Coordinates of N, CA and C in Angstrom, one line a residue:
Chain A
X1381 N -321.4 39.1 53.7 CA -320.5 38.2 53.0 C -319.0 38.7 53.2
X1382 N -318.4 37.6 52.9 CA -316.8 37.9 53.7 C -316.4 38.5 52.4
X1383 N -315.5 40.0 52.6 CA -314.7 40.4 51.7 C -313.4 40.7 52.0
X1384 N -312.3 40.6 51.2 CA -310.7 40.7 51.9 C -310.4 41.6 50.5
X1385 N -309.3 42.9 51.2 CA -309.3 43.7 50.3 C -307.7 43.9 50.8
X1386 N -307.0 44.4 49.8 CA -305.3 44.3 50.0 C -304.6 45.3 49.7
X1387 N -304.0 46.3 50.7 CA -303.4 47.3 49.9 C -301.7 47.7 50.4
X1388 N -301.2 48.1 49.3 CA -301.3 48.7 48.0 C -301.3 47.6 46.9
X1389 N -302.0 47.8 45.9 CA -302.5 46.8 44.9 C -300.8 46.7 43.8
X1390 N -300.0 47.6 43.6 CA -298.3 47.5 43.6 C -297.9 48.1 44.3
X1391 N -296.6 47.4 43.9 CA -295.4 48.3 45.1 C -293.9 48.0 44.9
X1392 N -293.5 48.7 44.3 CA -292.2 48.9 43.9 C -290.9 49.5 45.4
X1393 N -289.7 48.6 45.0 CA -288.8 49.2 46.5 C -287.7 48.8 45.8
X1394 N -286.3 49.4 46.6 CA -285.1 48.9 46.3 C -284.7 47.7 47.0
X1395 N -283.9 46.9 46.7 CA -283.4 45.9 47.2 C -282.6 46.5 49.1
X1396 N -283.2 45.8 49.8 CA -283.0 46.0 51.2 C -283.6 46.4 51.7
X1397 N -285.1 47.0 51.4 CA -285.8 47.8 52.2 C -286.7 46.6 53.0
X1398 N -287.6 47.4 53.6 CA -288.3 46.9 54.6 C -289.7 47.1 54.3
X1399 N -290.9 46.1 54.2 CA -291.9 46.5 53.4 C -293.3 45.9 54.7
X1400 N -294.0 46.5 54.2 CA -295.6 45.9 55.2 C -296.5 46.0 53.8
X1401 N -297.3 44.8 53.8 CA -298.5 44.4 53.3 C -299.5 44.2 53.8
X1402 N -300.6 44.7 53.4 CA -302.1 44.9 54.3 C -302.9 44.2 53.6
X1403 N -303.7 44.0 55.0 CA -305.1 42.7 54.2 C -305.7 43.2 55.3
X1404 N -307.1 43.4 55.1 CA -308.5 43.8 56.1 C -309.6 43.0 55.3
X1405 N -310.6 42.6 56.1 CA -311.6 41.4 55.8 C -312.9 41.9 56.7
X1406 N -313.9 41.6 55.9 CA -315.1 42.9 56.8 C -316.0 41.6 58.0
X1407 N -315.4 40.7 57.5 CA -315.8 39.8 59.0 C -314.9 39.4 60.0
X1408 N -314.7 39.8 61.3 CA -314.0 39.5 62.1 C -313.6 38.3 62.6
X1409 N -315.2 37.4 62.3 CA -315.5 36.0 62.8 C -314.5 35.1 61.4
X1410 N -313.1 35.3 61.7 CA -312.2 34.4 60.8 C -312.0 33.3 61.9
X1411 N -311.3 32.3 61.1 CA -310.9 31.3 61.2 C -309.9 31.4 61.7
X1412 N -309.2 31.0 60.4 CA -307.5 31.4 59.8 C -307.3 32.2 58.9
X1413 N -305.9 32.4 59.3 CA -305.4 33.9 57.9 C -304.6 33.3 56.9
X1414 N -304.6 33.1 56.2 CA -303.3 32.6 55.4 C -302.8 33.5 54.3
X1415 N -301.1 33.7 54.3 CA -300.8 34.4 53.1 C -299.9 33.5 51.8
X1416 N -300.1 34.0 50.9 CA -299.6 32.9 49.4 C -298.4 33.7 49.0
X1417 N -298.0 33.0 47.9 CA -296.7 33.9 47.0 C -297.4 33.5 45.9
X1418 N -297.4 34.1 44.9 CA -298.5 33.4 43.9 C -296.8 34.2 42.7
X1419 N -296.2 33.5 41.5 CA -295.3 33.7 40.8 C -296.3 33.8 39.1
X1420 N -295.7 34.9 38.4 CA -296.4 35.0 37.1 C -297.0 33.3 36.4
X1421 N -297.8 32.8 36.2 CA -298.2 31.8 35.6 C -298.1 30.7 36.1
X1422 N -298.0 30.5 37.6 CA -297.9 29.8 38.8 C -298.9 29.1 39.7
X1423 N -299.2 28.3 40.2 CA -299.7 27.9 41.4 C -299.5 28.9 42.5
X1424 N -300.5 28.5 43.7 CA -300.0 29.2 45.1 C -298.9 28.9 45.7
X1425 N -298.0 29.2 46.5 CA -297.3 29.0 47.5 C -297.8 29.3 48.8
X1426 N -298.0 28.6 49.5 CA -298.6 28.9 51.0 C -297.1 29.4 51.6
X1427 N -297.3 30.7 52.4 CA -296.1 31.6 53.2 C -296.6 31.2 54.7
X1428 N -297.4 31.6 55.4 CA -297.8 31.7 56.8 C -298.7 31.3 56.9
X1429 N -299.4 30.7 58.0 CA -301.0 30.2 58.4 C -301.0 31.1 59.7
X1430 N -302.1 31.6 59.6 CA -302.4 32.0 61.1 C -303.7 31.5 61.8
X1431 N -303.4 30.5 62.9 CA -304.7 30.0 63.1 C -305.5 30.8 64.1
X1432 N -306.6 30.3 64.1 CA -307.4 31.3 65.2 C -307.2 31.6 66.6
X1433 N -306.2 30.7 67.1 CA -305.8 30.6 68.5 C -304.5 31.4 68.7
X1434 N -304.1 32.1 66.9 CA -302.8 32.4 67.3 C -302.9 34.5 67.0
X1435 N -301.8 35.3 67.2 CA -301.8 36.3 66.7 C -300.6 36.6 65.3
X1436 N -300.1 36.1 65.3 CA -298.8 36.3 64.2 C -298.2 34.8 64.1
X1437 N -297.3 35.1 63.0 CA -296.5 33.7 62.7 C -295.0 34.2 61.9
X1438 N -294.0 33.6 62.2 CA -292.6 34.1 61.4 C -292.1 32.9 60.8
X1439 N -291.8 33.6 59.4 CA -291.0 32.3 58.9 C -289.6 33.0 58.4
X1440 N -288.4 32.7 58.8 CA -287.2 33.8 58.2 C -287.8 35.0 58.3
X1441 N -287.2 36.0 56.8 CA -287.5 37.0 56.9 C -289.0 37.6 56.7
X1442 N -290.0 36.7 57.1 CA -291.8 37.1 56.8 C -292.1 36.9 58.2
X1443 N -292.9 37.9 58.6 CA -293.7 37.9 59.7 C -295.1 38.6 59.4
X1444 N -296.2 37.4 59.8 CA -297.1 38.0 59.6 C -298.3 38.3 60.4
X1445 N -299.4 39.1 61.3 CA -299.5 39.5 62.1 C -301.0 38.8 61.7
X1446 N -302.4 39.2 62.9 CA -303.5 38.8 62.5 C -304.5 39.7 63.8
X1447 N -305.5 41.1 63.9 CA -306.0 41.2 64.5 C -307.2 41.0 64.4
X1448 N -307.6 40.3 65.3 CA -309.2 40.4 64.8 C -310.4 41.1 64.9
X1449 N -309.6 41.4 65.9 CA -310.9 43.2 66.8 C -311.0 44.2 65.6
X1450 N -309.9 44.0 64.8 CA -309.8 45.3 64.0 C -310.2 44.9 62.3
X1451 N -309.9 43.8 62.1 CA -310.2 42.7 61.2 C -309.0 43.1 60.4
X1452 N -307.7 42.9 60.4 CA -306.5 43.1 59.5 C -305.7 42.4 60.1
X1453 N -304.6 42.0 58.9 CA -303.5 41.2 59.0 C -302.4 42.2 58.0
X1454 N -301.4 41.8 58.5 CA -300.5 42.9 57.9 C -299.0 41.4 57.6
X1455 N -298.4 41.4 56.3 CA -297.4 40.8 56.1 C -295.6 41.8 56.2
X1456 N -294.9 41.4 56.8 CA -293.8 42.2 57.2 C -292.5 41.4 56.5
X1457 N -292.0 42.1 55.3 CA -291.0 41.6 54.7 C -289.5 42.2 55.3
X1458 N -288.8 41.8 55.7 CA -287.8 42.2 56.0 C -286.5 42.0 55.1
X1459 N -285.4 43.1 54.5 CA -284.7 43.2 53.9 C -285.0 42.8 52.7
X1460 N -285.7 43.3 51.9 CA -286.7 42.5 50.7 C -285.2 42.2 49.7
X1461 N -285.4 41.2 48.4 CA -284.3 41.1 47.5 C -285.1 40.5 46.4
X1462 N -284.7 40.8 45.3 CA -285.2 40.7 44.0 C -286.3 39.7 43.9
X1463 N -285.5 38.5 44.6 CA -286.2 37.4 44.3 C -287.6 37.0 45.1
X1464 N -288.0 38.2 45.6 CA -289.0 38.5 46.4 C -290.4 39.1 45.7
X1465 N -289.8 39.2 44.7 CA -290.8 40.2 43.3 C -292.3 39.0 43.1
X1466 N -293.3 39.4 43.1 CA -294.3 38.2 43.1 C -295.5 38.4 43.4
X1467 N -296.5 38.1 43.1 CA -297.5 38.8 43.9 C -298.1 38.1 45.1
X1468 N -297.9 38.8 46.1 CA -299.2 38.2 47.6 C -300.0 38.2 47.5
X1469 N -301.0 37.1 48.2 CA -302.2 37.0 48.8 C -302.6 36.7 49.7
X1470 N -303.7 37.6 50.3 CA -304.2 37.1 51.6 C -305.5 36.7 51.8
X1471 N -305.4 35.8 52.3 CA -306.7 35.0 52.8 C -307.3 34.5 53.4
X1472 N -308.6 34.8 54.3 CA -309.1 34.6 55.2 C -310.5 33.9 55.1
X1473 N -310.4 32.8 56.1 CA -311.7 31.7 56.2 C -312.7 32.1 57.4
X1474 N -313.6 32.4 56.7 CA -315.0 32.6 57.8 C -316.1 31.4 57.6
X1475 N -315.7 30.7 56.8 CA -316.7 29.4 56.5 C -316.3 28.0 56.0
X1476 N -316.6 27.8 55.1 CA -315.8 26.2 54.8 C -314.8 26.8 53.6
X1477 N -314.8 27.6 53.1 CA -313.7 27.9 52.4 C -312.8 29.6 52.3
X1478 N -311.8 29.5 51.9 CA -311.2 30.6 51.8 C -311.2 31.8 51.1
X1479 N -311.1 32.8 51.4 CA -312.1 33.8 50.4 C -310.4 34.8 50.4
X1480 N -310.2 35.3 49.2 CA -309.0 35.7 48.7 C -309.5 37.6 48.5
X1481 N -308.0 38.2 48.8 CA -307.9 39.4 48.2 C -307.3 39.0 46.8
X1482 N -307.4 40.2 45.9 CA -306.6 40.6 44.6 C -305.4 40.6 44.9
X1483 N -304.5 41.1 46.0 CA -303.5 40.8 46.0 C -302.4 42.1 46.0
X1484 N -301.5 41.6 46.1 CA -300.5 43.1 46.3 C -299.1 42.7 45.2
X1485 N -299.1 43.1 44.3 CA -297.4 42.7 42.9 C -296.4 43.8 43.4
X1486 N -295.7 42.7 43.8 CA -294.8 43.3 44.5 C -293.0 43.2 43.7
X1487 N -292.6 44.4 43.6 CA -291.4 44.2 42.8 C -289.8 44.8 43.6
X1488 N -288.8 44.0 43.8 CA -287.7 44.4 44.6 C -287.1 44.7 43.5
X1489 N -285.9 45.9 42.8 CA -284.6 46.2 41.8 C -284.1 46.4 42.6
X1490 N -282.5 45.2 42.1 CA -281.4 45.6 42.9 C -280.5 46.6 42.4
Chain B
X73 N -292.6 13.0 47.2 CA -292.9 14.0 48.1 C -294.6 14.2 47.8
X74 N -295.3 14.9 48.7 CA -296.5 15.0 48.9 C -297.1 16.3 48.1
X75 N -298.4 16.0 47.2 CA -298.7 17.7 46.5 C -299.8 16.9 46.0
X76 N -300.4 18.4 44.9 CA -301.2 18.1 44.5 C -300.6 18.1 42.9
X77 N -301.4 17.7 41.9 CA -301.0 17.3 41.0 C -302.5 17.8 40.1
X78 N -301.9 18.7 38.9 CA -303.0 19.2 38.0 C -302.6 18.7 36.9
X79 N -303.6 18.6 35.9 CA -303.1 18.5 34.5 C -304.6 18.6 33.1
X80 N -304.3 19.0 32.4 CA -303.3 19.3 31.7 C -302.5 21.0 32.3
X81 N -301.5 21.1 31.8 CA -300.7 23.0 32.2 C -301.7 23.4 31.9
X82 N -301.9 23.4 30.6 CA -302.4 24.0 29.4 C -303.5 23.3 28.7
X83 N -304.6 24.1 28.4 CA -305.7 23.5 27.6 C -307.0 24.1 26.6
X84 N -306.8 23.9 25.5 CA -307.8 24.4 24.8 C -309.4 24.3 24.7
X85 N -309.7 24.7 24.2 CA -311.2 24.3 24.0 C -312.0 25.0 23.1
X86 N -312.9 24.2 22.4 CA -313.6 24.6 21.4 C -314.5 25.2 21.9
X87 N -315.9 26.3 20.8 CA -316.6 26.7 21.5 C -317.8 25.6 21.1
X88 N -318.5 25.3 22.4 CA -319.6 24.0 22.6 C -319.0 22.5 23.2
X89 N -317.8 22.9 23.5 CA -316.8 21.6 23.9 C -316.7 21.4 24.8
X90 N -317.3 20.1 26.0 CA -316.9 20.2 27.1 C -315.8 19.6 27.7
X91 N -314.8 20.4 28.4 CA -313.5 19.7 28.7 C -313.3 19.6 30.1
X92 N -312.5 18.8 31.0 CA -312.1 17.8 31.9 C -311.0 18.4 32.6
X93 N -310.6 18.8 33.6 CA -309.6 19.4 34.4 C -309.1 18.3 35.3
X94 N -307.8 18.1 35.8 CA -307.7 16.5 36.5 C -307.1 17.6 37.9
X95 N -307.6 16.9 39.0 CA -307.0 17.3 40.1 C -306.5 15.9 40.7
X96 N -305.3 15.9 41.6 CA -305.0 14.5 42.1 C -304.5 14.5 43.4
X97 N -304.2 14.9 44.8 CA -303.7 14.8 45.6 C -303.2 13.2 46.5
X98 N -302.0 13.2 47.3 CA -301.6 12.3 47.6 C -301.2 13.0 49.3
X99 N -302.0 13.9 49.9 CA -301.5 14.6 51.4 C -302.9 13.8 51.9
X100 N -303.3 12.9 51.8 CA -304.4 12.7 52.6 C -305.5 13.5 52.9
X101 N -305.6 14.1 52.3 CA -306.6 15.9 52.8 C -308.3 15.1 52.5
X102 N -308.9 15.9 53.6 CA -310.3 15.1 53.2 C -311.0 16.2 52.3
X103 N -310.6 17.7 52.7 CA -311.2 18.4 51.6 C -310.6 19.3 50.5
X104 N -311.2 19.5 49.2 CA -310.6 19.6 48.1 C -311.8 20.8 47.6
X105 N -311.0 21.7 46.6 CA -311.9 23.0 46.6 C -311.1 22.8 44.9
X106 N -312.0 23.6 44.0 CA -311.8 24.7 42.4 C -312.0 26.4 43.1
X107 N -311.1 26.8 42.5 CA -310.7 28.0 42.3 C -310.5 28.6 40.8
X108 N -311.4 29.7 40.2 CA -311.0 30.3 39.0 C -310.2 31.9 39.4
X109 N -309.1 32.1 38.3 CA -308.6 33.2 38.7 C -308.2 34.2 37.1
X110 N -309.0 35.1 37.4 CA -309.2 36.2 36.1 C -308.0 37.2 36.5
X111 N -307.5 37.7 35.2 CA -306.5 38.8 35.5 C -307.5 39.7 36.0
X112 N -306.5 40.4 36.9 CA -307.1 41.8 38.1 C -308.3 41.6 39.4
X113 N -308.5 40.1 39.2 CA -309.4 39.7 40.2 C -308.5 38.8 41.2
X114 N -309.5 38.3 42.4 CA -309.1 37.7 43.4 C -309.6 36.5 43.1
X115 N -308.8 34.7 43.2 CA -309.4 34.0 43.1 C -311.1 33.7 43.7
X116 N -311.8 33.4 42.7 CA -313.3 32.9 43.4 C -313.2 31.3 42.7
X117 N -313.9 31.0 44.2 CA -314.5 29.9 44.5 C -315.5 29.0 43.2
X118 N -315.3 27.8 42.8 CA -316.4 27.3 41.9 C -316.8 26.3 42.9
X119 N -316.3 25.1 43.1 CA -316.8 23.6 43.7 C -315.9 23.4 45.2
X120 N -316.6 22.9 46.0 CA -315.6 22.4 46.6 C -316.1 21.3 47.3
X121 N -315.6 20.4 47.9 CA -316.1 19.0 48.4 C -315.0 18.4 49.9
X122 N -315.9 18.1 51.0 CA -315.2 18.0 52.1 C -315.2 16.7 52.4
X123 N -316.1 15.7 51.2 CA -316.1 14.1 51.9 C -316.4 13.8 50.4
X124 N -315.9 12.6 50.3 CA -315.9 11.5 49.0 C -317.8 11.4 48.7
X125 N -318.0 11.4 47.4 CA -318.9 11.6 46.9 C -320.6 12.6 47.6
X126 N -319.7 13.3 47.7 CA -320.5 14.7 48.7 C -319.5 15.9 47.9
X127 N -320.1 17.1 47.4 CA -319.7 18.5 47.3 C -320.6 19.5 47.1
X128 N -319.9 20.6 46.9 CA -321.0 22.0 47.2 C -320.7 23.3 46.0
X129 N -321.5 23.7 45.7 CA -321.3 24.9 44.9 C -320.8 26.0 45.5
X130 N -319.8 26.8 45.0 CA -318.9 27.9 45.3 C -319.7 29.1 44.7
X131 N -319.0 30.1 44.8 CA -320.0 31.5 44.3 C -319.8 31.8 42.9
X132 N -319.1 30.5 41.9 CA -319.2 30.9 40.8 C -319.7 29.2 40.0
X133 N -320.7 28.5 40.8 CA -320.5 27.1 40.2 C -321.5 26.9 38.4
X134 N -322.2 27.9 38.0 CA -322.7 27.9 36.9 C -321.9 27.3 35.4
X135 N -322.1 26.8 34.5 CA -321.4 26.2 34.0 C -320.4 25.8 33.7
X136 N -320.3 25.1 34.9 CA -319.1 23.9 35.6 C -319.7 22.8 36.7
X137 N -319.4 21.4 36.3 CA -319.5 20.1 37.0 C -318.4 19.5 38.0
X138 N -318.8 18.6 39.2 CA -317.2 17.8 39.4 C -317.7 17.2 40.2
X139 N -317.0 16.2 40.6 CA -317.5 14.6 40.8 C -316.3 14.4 41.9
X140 N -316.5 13.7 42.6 CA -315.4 13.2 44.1 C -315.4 11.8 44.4
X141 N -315.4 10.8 43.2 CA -315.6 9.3 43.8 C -314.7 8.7 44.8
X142 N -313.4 9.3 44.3 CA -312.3 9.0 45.4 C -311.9 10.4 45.8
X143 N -311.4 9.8 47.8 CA -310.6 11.2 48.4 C -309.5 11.4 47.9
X144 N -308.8 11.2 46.8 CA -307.7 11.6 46.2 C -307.8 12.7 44.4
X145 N -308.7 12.1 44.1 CA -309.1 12.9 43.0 C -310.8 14.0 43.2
X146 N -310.6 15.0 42.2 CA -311.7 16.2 42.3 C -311.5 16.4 40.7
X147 N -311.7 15.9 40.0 CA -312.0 16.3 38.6 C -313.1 17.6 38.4
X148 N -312.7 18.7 37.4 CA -313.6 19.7 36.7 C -314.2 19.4 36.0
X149 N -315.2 19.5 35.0 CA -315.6 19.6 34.0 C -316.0 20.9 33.8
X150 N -315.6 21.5 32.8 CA -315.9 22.9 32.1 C -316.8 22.7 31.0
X151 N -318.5 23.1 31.1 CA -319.5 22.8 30.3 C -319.6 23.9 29.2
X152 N -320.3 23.6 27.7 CA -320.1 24.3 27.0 C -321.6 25.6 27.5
X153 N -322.0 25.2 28.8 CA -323.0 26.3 29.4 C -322.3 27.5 29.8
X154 N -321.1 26.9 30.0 CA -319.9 28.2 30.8 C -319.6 29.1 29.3
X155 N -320.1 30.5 29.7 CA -320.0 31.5 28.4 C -318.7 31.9 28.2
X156 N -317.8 32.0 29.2 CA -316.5 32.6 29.4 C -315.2 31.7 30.2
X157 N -315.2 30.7 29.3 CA -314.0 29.8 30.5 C -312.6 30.2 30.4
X158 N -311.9 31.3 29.2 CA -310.9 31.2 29.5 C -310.9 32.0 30.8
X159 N -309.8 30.9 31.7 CA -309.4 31.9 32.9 C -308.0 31.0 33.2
X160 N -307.5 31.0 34.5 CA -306.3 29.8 35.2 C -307.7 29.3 36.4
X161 N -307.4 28.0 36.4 CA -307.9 27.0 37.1 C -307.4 26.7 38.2
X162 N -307.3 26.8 39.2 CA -306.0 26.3 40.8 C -307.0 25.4 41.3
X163 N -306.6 24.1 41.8 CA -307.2 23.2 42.9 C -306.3 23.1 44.1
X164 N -307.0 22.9 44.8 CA -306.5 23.3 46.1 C -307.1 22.5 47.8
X165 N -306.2 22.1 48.1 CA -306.8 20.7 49.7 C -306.7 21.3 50.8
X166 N -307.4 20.6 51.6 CA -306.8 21.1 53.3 C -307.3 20.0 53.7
X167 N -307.0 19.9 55.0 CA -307.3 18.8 56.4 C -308.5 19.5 57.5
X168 N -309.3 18.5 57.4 CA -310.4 18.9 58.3 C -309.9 18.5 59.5
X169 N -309.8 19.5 60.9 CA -309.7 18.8 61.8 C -310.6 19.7 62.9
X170 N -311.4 19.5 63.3 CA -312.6 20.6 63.8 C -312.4 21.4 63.7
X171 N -312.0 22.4 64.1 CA -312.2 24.0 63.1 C -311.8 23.6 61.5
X172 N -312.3 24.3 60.8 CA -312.6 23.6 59.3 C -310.8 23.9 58.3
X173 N -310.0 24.2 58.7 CA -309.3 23.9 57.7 C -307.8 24.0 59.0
X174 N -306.8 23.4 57.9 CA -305.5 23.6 58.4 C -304.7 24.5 57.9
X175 N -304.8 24.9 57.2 CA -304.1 25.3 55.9 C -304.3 24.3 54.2
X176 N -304.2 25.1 53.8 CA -304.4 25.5 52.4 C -303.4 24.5 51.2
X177 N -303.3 23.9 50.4 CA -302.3 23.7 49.2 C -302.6 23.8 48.7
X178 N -301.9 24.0 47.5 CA -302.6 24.4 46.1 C -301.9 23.8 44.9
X179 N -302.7 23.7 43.9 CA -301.4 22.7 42.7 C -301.3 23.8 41.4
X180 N -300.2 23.5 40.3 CA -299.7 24.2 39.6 C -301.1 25.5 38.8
X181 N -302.0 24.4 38.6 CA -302.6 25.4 37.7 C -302.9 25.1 36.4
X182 N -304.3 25.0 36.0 CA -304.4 24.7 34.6 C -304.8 26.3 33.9
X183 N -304.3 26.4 32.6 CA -304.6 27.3 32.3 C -304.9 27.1 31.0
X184 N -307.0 27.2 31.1 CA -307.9 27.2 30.0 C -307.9 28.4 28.2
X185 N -308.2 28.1 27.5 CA -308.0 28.8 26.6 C -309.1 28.5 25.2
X186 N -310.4 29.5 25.2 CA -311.3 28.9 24.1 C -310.8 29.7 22.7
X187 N -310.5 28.6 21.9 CA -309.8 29.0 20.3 C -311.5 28.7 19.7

């Protein structure tokens, strides 16, 4: 059974740093990767899709990577700012639906 | 603009009461999924449904119903079988297009609560 596991589970930084988020999933045979912004009391926000044909995807300052040999995807925040504070998710589809990590709460102080 | 549409925010429930979750999308998506999400967990899967009056049980579908008459709506029902419903509720669509999803949407979120 597909499991997707996320670390570090928090993560505290100052405003301008540069941050990596990890997601590993114990089946290789993914689909797509997708990462969320999920906001205290909120719905998802879909960030990046990574389809199976691809290895990463960039939107502004998020780039997010996808290996499959190794089964990890890694999310790359660049110059982080407050408004960045939120918790991630990553998620990866090995069947007809998407199977979620817990996630990473992530907090930028300026 | 195009989304999904949940309602109620917010919703109570008695204990033995069975209550109604509205999902509604207007993206065209042929398939439509429930998601429950517990503090300190990872959303799990309850229903999900890839064709109009056709769906499947998710790894938590035990007391919980839902129905697909139309590809625009995926209504909940939370049964008074479900021992533990307070949680947040997410529904959530995608587009089939041979490999099984496109990406993901998700709508605000109901969030259950048994008084």
């Amino acid at each position: 059974k597909q499991e997707v596991t996320q670390i570090p589970a928090a993560l505290s930084v100052p405003e301008g740093e540069n941050l990596v988020l990890n997601c590993s999933f114990t089946d290789s045979a993914i689909y797509n990767l997708q990462w969320f912004r999920q906001d205290p009391g909120k719905g998802l926000t879909s960030l990046l899709l990574i389809q199976s044909s691809q290895r990463e995807q960039t939107s502004g300052r998020l780039n997010a990577s996808l290996d499959k040999s190794s089964g990890r995807s890694t999310l790359y925040i660049a110059a982080s700012q407050p408004g960045d504070s939120a918790t991630y998710l990553c998620a990866g589809q090995a069947g007809t639906a998407l199977i979620f990590g817990k996630g990473t709460t992530l907090s930028v102080s300026s | 603009d195009g989304g999904i549409t949940q309602s109620p925010k917010y919703l109570f429930r008695k204990e033995g009461q069975n209550v109604t979750l509205s999902c509604e999308q207007n993206l065209n998506h042929d398939a439509m999924y429930w998601y429950r999400q517990d503090p300190g967990q990872g959303l799990r899967l309850i229903y999900y449904s890839q064709i109009v009056n056709d769906f499947q049980k998710g790894d938590i579908a035990e007391g919980y119903s839902v129905s697909r008459e139309k590809k625009e709506s995926f209504p909940l029902t939370v049964t008074s079988a479900q021992k533990n419903p307070t949680a947040f509720y997410l529904c959530a669509s995608s587009q089939l297009r041979g490999i099984p999803t496109y990406g993901y949407t998700f709508g605000s979120g109901t969030r259950l609560t048994v008084v």
